[in-house]
CSV table of C-alpha atoms in Angstrom, one decimal:
chain,number,residue,atom,x,y,z
O,18,MET,CA,0.0,0.0,0.0
O,19,ARG,CA,2.9,2.4,0.8
O,20,ALA,CA,4.2,2.1,-2.8
O,21,ARG,CA,0.8,2.5,-4.3
O,22,VAL,CA,0.1,5.7,-2.3
O,23,VAL,CA,3.5,7.1,-3.2
O,24,ARG,CA,2.9,6.2,-6.8
O,25,VAL,CA,-0.5,7.9,-6.9
O,26,ALA,CA,0.9,11.0,-5.2
O,27,LEU,CA,3.8,11.2,-7.6
O,28,VAL,CA,1.6,10.8,-10.7
O,29,ALA,CA,-0.7,13.5,-9.4
O,30,ALA,CA,2.3,15.8,-8.6
O,31,ALA,CA,3.9,15.1,-12.0
O,32,VAL,CA,0.7,15.9,-13.8
O,33,ALA,CA,0.2,19.1,-11.8
O,34,LEU,CA,3.8,20.2,-12.5
O,35,LEU,CA,3.5,19.4,-16.1
O,36,LEU,CA,0.4,21.5,-16.5
O,37,LEU,CA,2.1,24.3,-14.7
O,38,ALA,CA,5.6,24.0,-16.2
O,39,VAL,CA,4.6,23.9,-19.9
O,40,PRO,CA,2.8,27.2,-19.8
O,41,LEU,CA,5.6,28.7,-17.8
O,42,ALA,CA,8.2,27.5,-20.3
O,43,VAL,CA,6.2,29.1,-23.1
O,44,ALA,CA,5.9,32.2,-21.1
O,45,ILE,CA,9.7,32.3,-20.4
O,46,ARG,CA,10.5,32.0,-24.1
O,47,PHE,CA,8.0,34.7,-25.1
O,48,THR,CA,9.1,37.0,-22.3
O,49,PHE,CA,12.8,36.8,-23.1
O,50,PHE,CA,12.3,37.3,-26.8
O,51,ALA,CA,9.9,40.2,-26.2
O,52,ASP,CA,12.4,41.8,-23.8
O,53,GLU,CA,15.1,41.5,-26.4
O,54,TYR,CA,12.9,43.0,-29.1
O,55,GLY,CA,12.1,45.8,-26.7
O,56,GLU,CA,15.8,46.4,-26.1
O,57,LEU,CA,16.6,46.4,-29.8
O,58,GLU,CA,13.8,48.9,-30.4
O,59,ARG,CA,15.1,51.2,-27.7
O,60,ASP,CA,18.6,51.0,-29.1
O,61,ALA,CA,17.2,51.8,-32.6
O,62,THR,CA,15.1,54.7,-31.2
O,63,ALA,CA,18.1,56.1,-29.4
O,64,ALA,CA,20.0,56.1,-32.7
O,65,VAL,CA,17.2,57.8,-34.6
O,66,VAL,CA,18.0,61.1,-32.9
O,67,ARG,CA,21.6,61.0,-34.4
O,68,VAL,CA,20.2,61.1,-37.9
O,69,GLY,CA,19.5,64.6,-39.2
O,70,PRO,CA,18.0,66.0,-42.4
O,71,GLU,CA,21.5,66.3,-43.9
O,72,PHE,CA,21.6,62.5,-44.0
O,73,THR,CA,19.9,62.7,-47.4
O,74,SER,CA,22.8,64.8,-48.8
O,75,GLY,CA,25.4,62.1,-47.9
O,76,ASP,CA,26.7,63.4,-44.5
O,77,PRO,CA,28.0,60.6,-42.3
O,78,VAL,CA,26.1,59.5,-39.2
O,79,GLU,CA,27.6,58.8,-35.8
O,80,LEU,CA,25.8,55.9,-34.2
O,81,PRO,CA,25.8,55.3,-30.4
O,82,GLY,CA,28.0,52.6,-28.9
O,83,ARG,CA,26.9,48.9,-29.2
O,84,ARG,CA,25.1,47.1,-26.3
O,85,GLY,CA,26.6,43.6,-26.0
O,86,GLU,CA,26.2,41.7,-29.3
O,87,ALA,CA,23.7,44.2,-30.7
O,88,ARG,CA,24.5,45.9,-34.1
O,89,LEU,CA,23.2,49.1,-35.5
O,90,GLY,CA,23.0,50.1,-39.1
O,91,VAL,CA,21.6,53.1,-41.0
O,92,TYR,CA,19.8,52.4,-44.3
O,93,ASP,CA,18.6,54.9,-46.9
O,94,THR,CA,15.3,54.9,-48.7
O,95,ALA,CA,16.7,52.4,-51.2
O,96,ALA,CA,17.3,49.9,-48.3
O,97,ARG,CA,21.1,50.2,-48.8
O,98,LEU,CA,23.5,50.2,-45.8
O,99,ARG,CA,24.9,53.7,-45.4
O,100,SER,CA,26.6,53.4,-42.0
O,101,GLY,CA,27.1,51.0,-39.1
O,102,ALA,CA,26.9,47.2,-39.2
O,103,GLY,CA,24.5,45.0,-41.0
O,104,PRO,CA,23.9,43.4,-44.4
O,105,ALA,CA,24.2,45.5,-47.5
O,106,ALA,CA,20.6,45.1,-48.4
O,107,GLY,CA,18.2,45.9,-45.5
O,108,GLY,CA,15.8,43.0,-46.1
O,109,ASP,CA,12.1,42.8,-45.4
O,110,ALA,CA,12.2,44.5,-42.0
O,111,VAL,CA,13.9,47.6,-43.5
O,112,ARG,CA,11.4,47.7,-46.4
O,113,ARG,CA,8.5,47.5,-44.0
O,114,ALA,CA,10.0,50.3,-41.8
O,115,LEU,CA,10.3,52.5,-44.9
O,116,ALA,CA,6.5,52.3,-45.2
O,117,GLY,CA,6.4,54.2,-41.9
O,118,GLY,CA,6.2,51.7,-39.1
O,119,VAL,CA,8.4,49.7,-36.7
O,120,ALA,CA,9.1,46.2,-38.1
O,121,GLN,CA,10.4,43.0,-36.5
O,122,GLU,CA,11.7,39.8,-38.0
O,123,GLN,CA,13.9,36.8,-37.2
O,124,PRO,CA,15.9,35.9,-40.3
O,125,GLY,CA,18.8,33.5,-40.3
O,126,GLY,CA,19.3,33.2,-36.5
O,127,GLU,CA,19.1,36.9,-35.9
O,128,LEU,CA,16.6,39.2,-34.1
O,129,VAL,CA,16.0,42.3,-36.2
O,130,VAL,CA,14.1,45.5,-35.3
O,131,ALA,CA,13.8,48.3,-37.9
O,132,VAL,CA,12.7,51.9,-36.9
O,133,PRO,CA,12.0,54.6,-39.5
O,134,VAL,CA,13.8,57.9,-39.5
O,135,SER,CA,11.5,60.8,-40.4
O,136,SER,CA,12.2,64.4,-41.3
O,137,GLY,CA,9.1,66.5,-41.4
O,138,GLU,CA,6.5,64.1,-42.6
O,139,ARG,CA,8.8,62.1,-44.9
O,140,VAL,CA,10.8,58.9,-44.1
O,141,ILE,CA,14.4,59.6,-45.0
O,142,GLY,CA,16.0,56.4,-43.7
O,143,VAL,CA,15.8,53.4,-41.3
O,144,ILE,CA,17.8,52.4,-38.3
O,145,ARG,CA,18.2,48.6,-38.2
O,146,ALA,CA,19.1,47.0,-34.8
O,147,SER,CA,20.0,43.3,-34.7
O,148,THR,CA,21.5,40.7,-32.3
O,149,LEU,CA,22.1,36.9,-32.5
O,150,ALA,CA,19.1,34.8,-31.5
O,151,ARG,CA,21.4,32.3,-29.8
O,152,SER,CA,22.2,34.7,-27.0
O,153,VAL,CA,18.4,35.0,-26.2
O,154,TRP,CA,18.1,31.2,-26.5
O,155,THR,CA,20.9,30.8,-24.0
O,156,ARG,CA,18.9,32.9,-21.5
O,157,VAL,CA,15.8,31.0,-22.4
O,158,LEU,CA,17.5,27.7,-21.8
O,159,TRP,CA,18.9,28.9,-18.5
O,160,GLY,CA,15.4,29.9,-17.5
O,161,TRP,CA,14.0,26.5,-18.5
O,162,ALA,CA,16.8,24.8,-16.5
O,163,ALA,CA,15.8,26.9,-13.4
O,164,LEU,CA,12.2,25.9,-14.0
O,165,LEU,CA,13.2,22.2,-14.4
O,166,GLY,CA,15.2,22.5,-11.2
O,167,LEU,CA,12.2,23.9,-9.3
O,168,CYS,CA,10.0,21.2,-10.7
O,169,LEU,CA,12.4,18.5,-9.6
O,170,LEU,CA,12.7,20.2,-6.2
O,171,ALA,CA,8.9,20.2,-6.0
O,172,LEU,CA,8.7,16.6,-7.1
O,173,GLY,CA,11.3,15.7,-4.4
O,174,ALA,CA,9.2,17.4,-1.8
O,175,ALA,CA,6.1,15.6,-3.1
O,176,VAL,CA,8.0,12.3,-2.7
O,177,VAL,CA,8.9,13.1,0.9
O,178,VAL,CA,5.3,14.2,1.7
O,179,ALA,CA,3.9,11.2,-0.1
O,180,ARG,CA,6.1,8.8,1.8
O,181,ARG,CA,5.1,10.3,5.1
O,182,GLN,CA,1.4,10.3,4.2
O,183,ALA,CA,1.7,6.7,2.9
O,184,SER,CA,3.3,5.8,6.2
O,185,ALA,CA,0.6,7.6,8.2
O,186,LEU,CA,-2.1,5.8,6.1
O,187,SER,CA,-0.6,2.4,6.0
O,188,SER,CA,0.8,2.1,9.6
O,189,PRO,CA,-2.7,1.8,11.2
O,190,LEU,CA,-3.7,-0.8,8.5
O,191,GLU,CA,-0.5,-2.7,9.0
O,192,ALA,CA,-1.2,-2.7,12.8
O,193,LEU,CA,-4.7,-3.9,12.1
O,194,ALA,CA,-3.3,-6.7,10.0
O,195,LEU,CA,-0.9,-7.7,12.7
O,196,THR,CA,-3.7,-7.7,15.2
O,197,SER,CA,-5.8,-9.9,12.9
O,198,LEU,CA,-2.9,-12.3,12.6
O,199,ALA,CA,-2.4,-12.4,16.3
O,200,ILE,CA,-6.1,-13.2,16.8
O,201,ALA,CA,-5.9,-15.9,14.1
O,202,ASP,CA,-3.0,-17.4,16.1
O,203,GLY,CA,-5.2,-17.6,19.2
O,204,ASP,CA,-4.5,-14.4,21.0
O,205,LEU,CA,-8.1,-13.1,21.7
O,206,THR,CA,-6.8,-10.3,23.9
O,207,ALA,CA,-5.2,-8.5,20.9
O,208,ARG,CA,-6.9,-5.3,19.9
O,209,ALA,CA,-6.4,-2.8,17.1
O,210,PRO,CA,-4.8,0.5,18.3
O,211,ARG,CA,-6.4,3.9,17.6
O,212,SER,CA,-4.9,6.2,14.9
O,213,THR,CA,-5.5,9.8,13.8
O,214,ILE,CA,-7.5,8.8,10.8
O,215,THR,CA,-11.3,8.7,11.5
O,216,GLU,CA,-12.2,6.2,8.8
O,217,ILE,CA,-9.5,3.7,9.9
O,218,ASP,CA,-10.5,4.2,13.6
O,219,GLU,CA,-14.1,3.3,12.6
O,220,VAL,CA,-12.7,0.0,11.1
O,221,ALA,CA,-10.6,-0.6,14.1
O,222,ARG,CA,-13.5,-0.1,16.5
O,223,ALA,CA,-15.7,-2.4,14.5
O,224,HIS,CA,-12.9,-5.0,14.4
O,225,ASN,CA,-12.4,-4.7,18.2
O,226,ALA,CA,-16.1,-5.0,18.8
O,227,MET,CA,-16.2,-8.1,16.6
O,228,VAL,CA,-13.3,-9.7,18.4
O,229,THR,CA,-14.7,-8.9,21.8
O,230,ARG,CA,-18.0,-10.6,20.9
O,231,LEU,CA,-16.2,-13.6,19.4
O,232,ALA,CA,-14.0,-13.9,22.4
O,233,ARG,CA,-17.1,-13.8,24.7
O,234,LEU,CA,-18.9,-16.4,22.6
O,235,LEU,CA,-15.8,-18.7,22.5
O,236,GLU,CA,-15.4,-18.3,26.3
O,237,ARG,CA,-19.0,-19.2,26.8
O,238,GLU,CA,-18.5,-22.3,24.6
O,239,ARG,CA,-15.4,-23.3,26.6
O,240,HIS,CA,-17.1,-22.7,29.9
O,241,PHE,CA,-20.3,-24.6,28.8
O,242,THR,CA,-18.4,-27.9,28.6
O,243,ALA,CA,-16.7,-27.4,32.0
O,244,ASN,CA,-19.9,-26.1,33.6
O,245,ALA,CA,-22.0,-29.0,32.3
O,246,SER,CA,-19.4,-31.6,33.4
O,247,HIS,CA,-19.2,-30.0,36.9
O,248,GLN,CA,-22.9,-29.7,37.5
O,249,LEU,CA,-24.0,-33.1,36.1
O,250,ARG,CA,-21.3,-35.2,37.8
O,251,THR,CA,-22.7,-34.9,41.4
O,252,PRO,CA,-26.4,-35.6,40.6
O,253,LEU,CA,-25.4,-38.5,38.3
O,254,THR,CA,-23.2,-39.9,41.1
O,255,GLY,CA,-26.0,-39.6,43.6
O,256,MET,CA,-28.5,-41.3,41.3
O,257,GLN,CA,-26.1,-44.1,40.6
O,258,LEU,CA,-25.3,-44.7,44.3
O,259,GLY,CA,-29.0,-44.7,45.2
O,260,LEU,CA,-29.8,-47.2,42.5
O,261,GLU,CA,-26.9,-49.4,43.4
O,262,ALA,CA,-27.8,-49.3,47.1
O,263,ALA,CA,-31.3,-50.4,46.2
O,264,LEU,CA,-30.1,-53.2,44.1
O,265,ALA,CA,-27.6,-54.4,46.7
O,266,ASP,CA,-30.3,-54.6,49.5
O,267,PRO,CA,-33.1,-57.0,48.6
O,268,ASP,CA,-35.2,-55.7,51.5
O,269,THR,CA,-35.3,-52.1,50.1
O,270,ASP,CA,-38.5,-50.9,48.7
O,271,PRO,CA,-37.8,-50.3,44.9
O,272,ARG,CA,-40.5,-47.7,44.7
O,273,ALA,CA,-38.7,-45.4,47.1
O,274,ALA,CA,-35.4,-45.8,45.1
O,275,LEU,CA,-37.3,-45.2,41.8
O,276,ALA,CA,-39.0,-42.1,43.3
O,277,GLU,CA,-35.6,-40.8,44.4
O,278,ALA,CA,-34.1,-41.5,41.0
O,279,ALA,CA,-37.0,-39.7,39.3
O,280,GLU,CA,-36.5,-36.7,41.5
O,281,GLN,CA,-32.7,-36.8,40.7
O,282,SER,CA,-33.5,-37.0,37.0
O,283,ARG,CA,-35.8,-34.0,37.2
O,284,HIS,CA,-33.1,-32.1,39.0
O,285,LEU,CA,-30.7,-33.1,36.2
O,286,ASP,CA,-33.1,-31.8,33.6
O,287,ARG,CA,-33.3,-28.5,35.5
O,288,THR,CA,-29.5,-28.4,35.7
O,289,ILE,CA,-29.1,-28.9,32.0
O,290,ASP,CA,-31.6,-26.2,31.2
O,291,GLU,CA,-29.9,-23.7,33.5
O,292,VAL,CA,-26.4,-24.4,32.1
O,293,LEU,CA,-27.7,-24.1,28.6
O,294,ARG,CA,-29.4,-20.8,29.5
O,295,LEU,CA,-26.2,-19.4,31.0
O,296,ALA,CA,-24.3,-20.5,27.8
O,297,THR,CA,-26.7,-18.9,25.3
O,298,THR,CA,-27.9,-15.8,27.2
O,299,ASP,CA,-26.4,-12.5,26.1
O,300,ALA,CA,-24.9,-10.8,29.2
O,301,SER,CA,-26.3,-7.4,28.1
O,302,ALA,CA,-29.9,-8.8,28.0
O,303,PRO,CA,-30.2,-11.6,30.6
O,304,VAL,CA,-33.3,-13.8,30.4
O,305,PRO,CA,-35.3,-13.7,33.7
O,306,ALA,CA,-35.4,-17.0,35.5
O,307,SER,CA,-38.6,-18.5,36.8
O,308,ALA,CA,-39.5,-17.6,40.4
O,309,GLN,CA,-40.1,-20.2,43.2
O,310,PRO,CA,-40.6,-20.0,46.9
O,311,VAL,CA,-37.2,-20.0,48.6
O,312,GLY,CA,-38.4,-22.4,51.3
O,313,ASP,CA,-39.3,-25.1,48.7
O,314,LEU,CA,-35.8,-24.7,47.2
O,315,LEU,CA,-34.1,-25.1,50.6
O,316,GLU,CA,-36.2,-28.2,51.4
O,317,ALA,CA,-35.3,-29.8,48.1
O,318,ALA,CA,-31.6,-29.1,48.7
O,319,GLU,CA,-31.8,-30.7,52.1
O,320,ARG,CA,-33.2,-33.8,50.6
O,321,ARG,CA,-30.5,-34.0,48.0
O,322,TRP,CA,-27.5,-33.3,50.4
O,323,HIS,CA,-28.6,-34.7,53.8
O,324,GLY,CA,-27.7,-38.2,52.9
O,325,VAL,CA,-24.5,-37.2,51.0
O,326,LEU,CA,-23.1,-35.4,54.1
O,327,ALA,CA,-24.4,-38.1,56.5
O,328,GLN,CA,-22.3,-40.7,54.7
O,329,ASP,CA,-19.2,-38.7,55.8
O,330,GLY,CA,-20.6,-38.4,59.4
O,331,ARG,CA,-21.5,-34.7,58.9
O,332,ARG,CA,-24.7,-32.8,59.6
O,333,LEU,CA,-26.7,-30.4,57.5
O,334,THR,CA,-28.8,-27.9,59.5
O,335,MET,CA,-31.1,-25.2,58.2
O,336,GLY,CA,-32.9,-22.3,59.7
O,337,TRP,CA,-35.4,-19.7,58.5
O,338,GLU,CA,-38.7,-18.1,59.4
O,339,SER,CA,-41.8,-19.6,57.8
O,340,ALA,CA,-42.9,-16.2,56.4
O,341,VAL,CA,-39.5,-15.7,54.8
O,342,GLY,CA,-39.7,-19.1,53.2
O,343,GLN,CA,-42.7,-18.0,51.1
O,344,LEU,CA,-40.8,-15.3,49.3
O,345,SER,CA,-40.1,-16.0,45.7
O,346,VAL,CA,-36.5,-16.0,44.2
O,347,PRO,CA,-35.1,-17.1,40.8
O,348,GLY,CA,-35.8,-20.8,41.2
O,349,ARG,CA,-33.4,-22.8,38.9
O,350,THR,CA,-30.6,-20.3,39.5
O,351,THR,CA,-30.8,-20.4,43.2
O,352,ASP,CA,-31.1,-24.2,43.1
O,353,GLN,CA,-27.9,-24.5,41.1
O,354,ILE,CA,-26.0,-22.0,43.3
O,355,LEU,CA,-27.1,-24.0,46.4
O,356,ASP,CA,-25.8,-27.2,44.9
O,357,ILE,CA,-22.5,-25.6,44.1
O,358,LEU,CA,-22.1,-24.1,47.6
O,359,LEU,CA,-23.1,-27.3,49.4
O,360,ASP,CA,-20.8,-29.4,47.2
O,361,ASN,CA,-18.0,-27.0,48.0
O,362,ALA,CA,-18.7,-27.4,51.7
O,363,HIS,CA,-18.8,-31.2,51.3
O,364,ARG,CA,-15.6,-31.4,49.4
O,365,HIS,CA,-13.5,-28.7,51.0
O,366,GLY,CA,-15.1,-27.9,54.3
O,367,GLY,CA,-15.5,-29.7,57.5
O,368,GLY,CA,-18.0,-30.4,60.4
O,369,THR,CA,-21.6,-29.3,60.3
O,370,VAL,CA,-22.9,-27.4,57.3
O,371,THR,CA,-25.3,-24.7,58.2
O,372,LEU,CA,-27.8,-23.1,55.8
O,373,THR,CA,-29.4,-19.9,57.1
O,374,LEU,CA,-32.0,-17.6,55.4
O,375,ARG,CA,-32.3,-14.0,56.5
O,376,ASP,CA,-34.7,-11.2,55.4
O,377,LEU,CA,-32.9,-7.9,54.7
O,378,GLY,CA,-36.0,-6.0,53.6
O,379,THR,CA,-35.2,-5.5,49.9
O,380,ALA,CA,-33.2,-8.7,49.6
O,381,LEU,CA,-32.8,-12.2,51.0
O,382,ALA,CA,-29.4,-13.3,52.5
O,383,LEU,CA,-28.7,-17.0,52.1
O,384,ASP,CA,-25.7,-18.1,54.2
O,385,VAL,CA,-23.9,-21.4,53.6
O,386,ALA,CA,-21.3,-22.1,56.3
O,387,ASP,CA,-19.3,-25.0,57.6
O,388,GLU,CA,-16.6,-25.4,60.2
O,389,GLY,CA,-13.7,-25.4,57.8
O,390,THR,CA,-11.2,-22.6,56.8
O,391,ALA,CA,-11.0,-21.0,53.4
O,392,ALA,CA,-7.5,-21.2,51.9
O,393,LEU,CA,-8.0,-18.3,49.5
O,394,ASP,CA,-9.1,-14.8,50.0
O,395,ALA,CA,-12.4,-13.3,48.6
O,396,ARG,CA,-10.7,-11.9,45.6
O,397,MET,CA,-9.1,-15.1,44.3
O,398,ILE,CA,-11.6,-17.8,45.3
O,399,PHE,CA,-14.1,-17.0,42.6
O,400,GLU,CA,-11.5,-16.9,39.8
O,401,ARG,CA,-12.1,-19.7,37.3
O,402,GLY,CA,-9.4,-22.3,37.4
O,403,THR,CA,-8.1,-21.1,40.8
O,404,GLY,CA,-9.6,-23.8,42.9
O,405,THR,CA,-10.0,-23.7,46.7
O,406,GLY,CA,-6.4,-24.1,47.5
O,407,THR,CA,-6.7,-27.7,48.7
O,408,GLY,CA,-5.4,-29.3,45.5
O,409,THR,CA,-8.6,-31.2,44.9
O,410,GLY,CA,-10.8,-28.7,43.2
O,411,SER,CA,-11.0,-27.7,39.5
O,412,GLY,CA,-11.8,-24.1,40.2
O,413,ILE,CA,-15.1,-24.2,38.2
O,414,GLY,CA,-17.9,-24.4,40.8
O,415,LEU,CA,-17.5,-21.1,42.6
O,416,ALA,CA,-16.8,-19.2,39.4
O,417,LEU,CA,-19.9,-20.7,37.9
O,418,ALA,CA,-21.9,-19.9,41.0
O,419,ARG,CA,-20.9,-16.2,40.8
O,420,GLU,CA,-21.8,-16.2,37.0
O,421,LEU,CA,-25.2,-17.6,37.7
O,422,ALA,CA,-25.8,-15.1,40.5
O,423,GLU,CA,-24.8,-12.1,38.4
O,424,ASP,CA,-26.9,-13.4,35.5
O,425,ALA,CA,-29.9,-13.4,37.8
O,426,GLY,CA,-29.2,-10.0,39.3
O,427,ALA,CA,-28.0,-11.5,42.6
O,428,ARG,CA,-24.6,-11.2,44.4
O,429,LEU,CA,-22.4,-14.0,45.8
O,430,GLY,CA,-19.5,-13.3,48.1
O,431,LEU,CA,-17.2,-14.9,50.7
O,432,THR,CA,-18.2,-13.4,54.0
O,433,GLY,CA,-16.2,-15.6,56.4
O,434,LEU,CA,-12.8,-17.3,56.3
O,435,ALA,CA,-12.7,-19.2,59.6
O,436,PRO,CA,-15.2,-20.7,59.6
O,437,THR,CA,-16.0,-20.5,55.9
O,438,ARG,CA,-19.2,-18.7,55.0
O,439,PHE,CA,-20.6,-17.8,51.6
O,440,THR,CA,-23.5,-15.3,51.4
O,441,LEU,CA,-25.9,-15.2,48.4
O,442,LEU,CA,-27.9,-11.9,48.2
O,443,LEU,CA,-31.2,-12.4,46.3
O,444,PRO,CA,-33.0,-9.2,45.4
O,445,LEU,CA,-36.8,-9.0,46.0
O,446,ASP,CA,-39.2,-7.1,43.8
O,447,GLU,CA,-41.8,-4.7,45.2
O,448,SER,CA,-44.7,-7.2,44.9
O,449,ALA,CA,-42.7,-9.6,47.1
């Protein structure tokens, strides 16, 4: 692109200089020859005053001194040279001057001006002034050389300006191309820099917006697989263990095991829907989740996790007021966040797990606490891939829980380190 911009600029400058230089060259030639004719006429006019009426009777004439290569000659009415320098026969210019006017011609490489000499009202002779045309052409050529030098200087300046403009135009595009190559190589953090050219900045902004959206979509796609794997593993494991326990004990009522498996399958279905919703929802326009009484969600969570914790000799306790339990919250989202927090307490906590619901007026505070100690601070524990510091976590669950909460307009934070306590703030609408 640089070479093309320079080439276009040079062609435009060359055309402009050509359109300017040709008329100037013609004007230089015309001006120099016109000036020389004017000088010759002045020389001839100055010599006219030296010719008196006695010239017709044969008296000699004293002509003024010569100017450079100019020559002066006096001719009679028969166009014959009587004094000075010049051809013996005056030629066409002298004959035209004898008719009573100033005559000019350029015969045989000379410039000639003939001025009539009058006495009374009668022409008695002609002053012929001449010079070599090559001296004028020399000045003309020097003028053309100066004009050519100025044109070359202007063309050189045009080259410098064109190269700078080409660099100014192509540098942002080259940077944009490098950014695109970096993105093609997998660096989705690369962004096109701003320049001083409005049109290129518009392209860069559109490019950056496109890359940002693509990066967000790719991140959602990558997270979807990890989220689905994380959220489906625990319910599937619980369903499998329940069915295996029912098969191993012949005295167990199969209807109870099937009912529990059916409930687990419904929970799996809700989990899949929630993970898909999170993966496909635009963050700028979240889809509202269906509302359910918070007490029903807590009781369902207790049924799912009471046995899991009891197998490890741990207890699950819950506490809330009955009136508070009737308030509605985003059902599936809260259900998933509860599963993540209880699973985190099961895997990385210790002792009794306590679930408490508090009414804050405009929001509900849902606390999930255990008797363990958080190994990471509140700023790091929700980073995806960070884990809980025990070496057994994948660092997906808490990050997913915070994403689910933010998508539903809620807030999730670590509010206690020893013992560990997570608090989920669920906003309530005015009707609630």
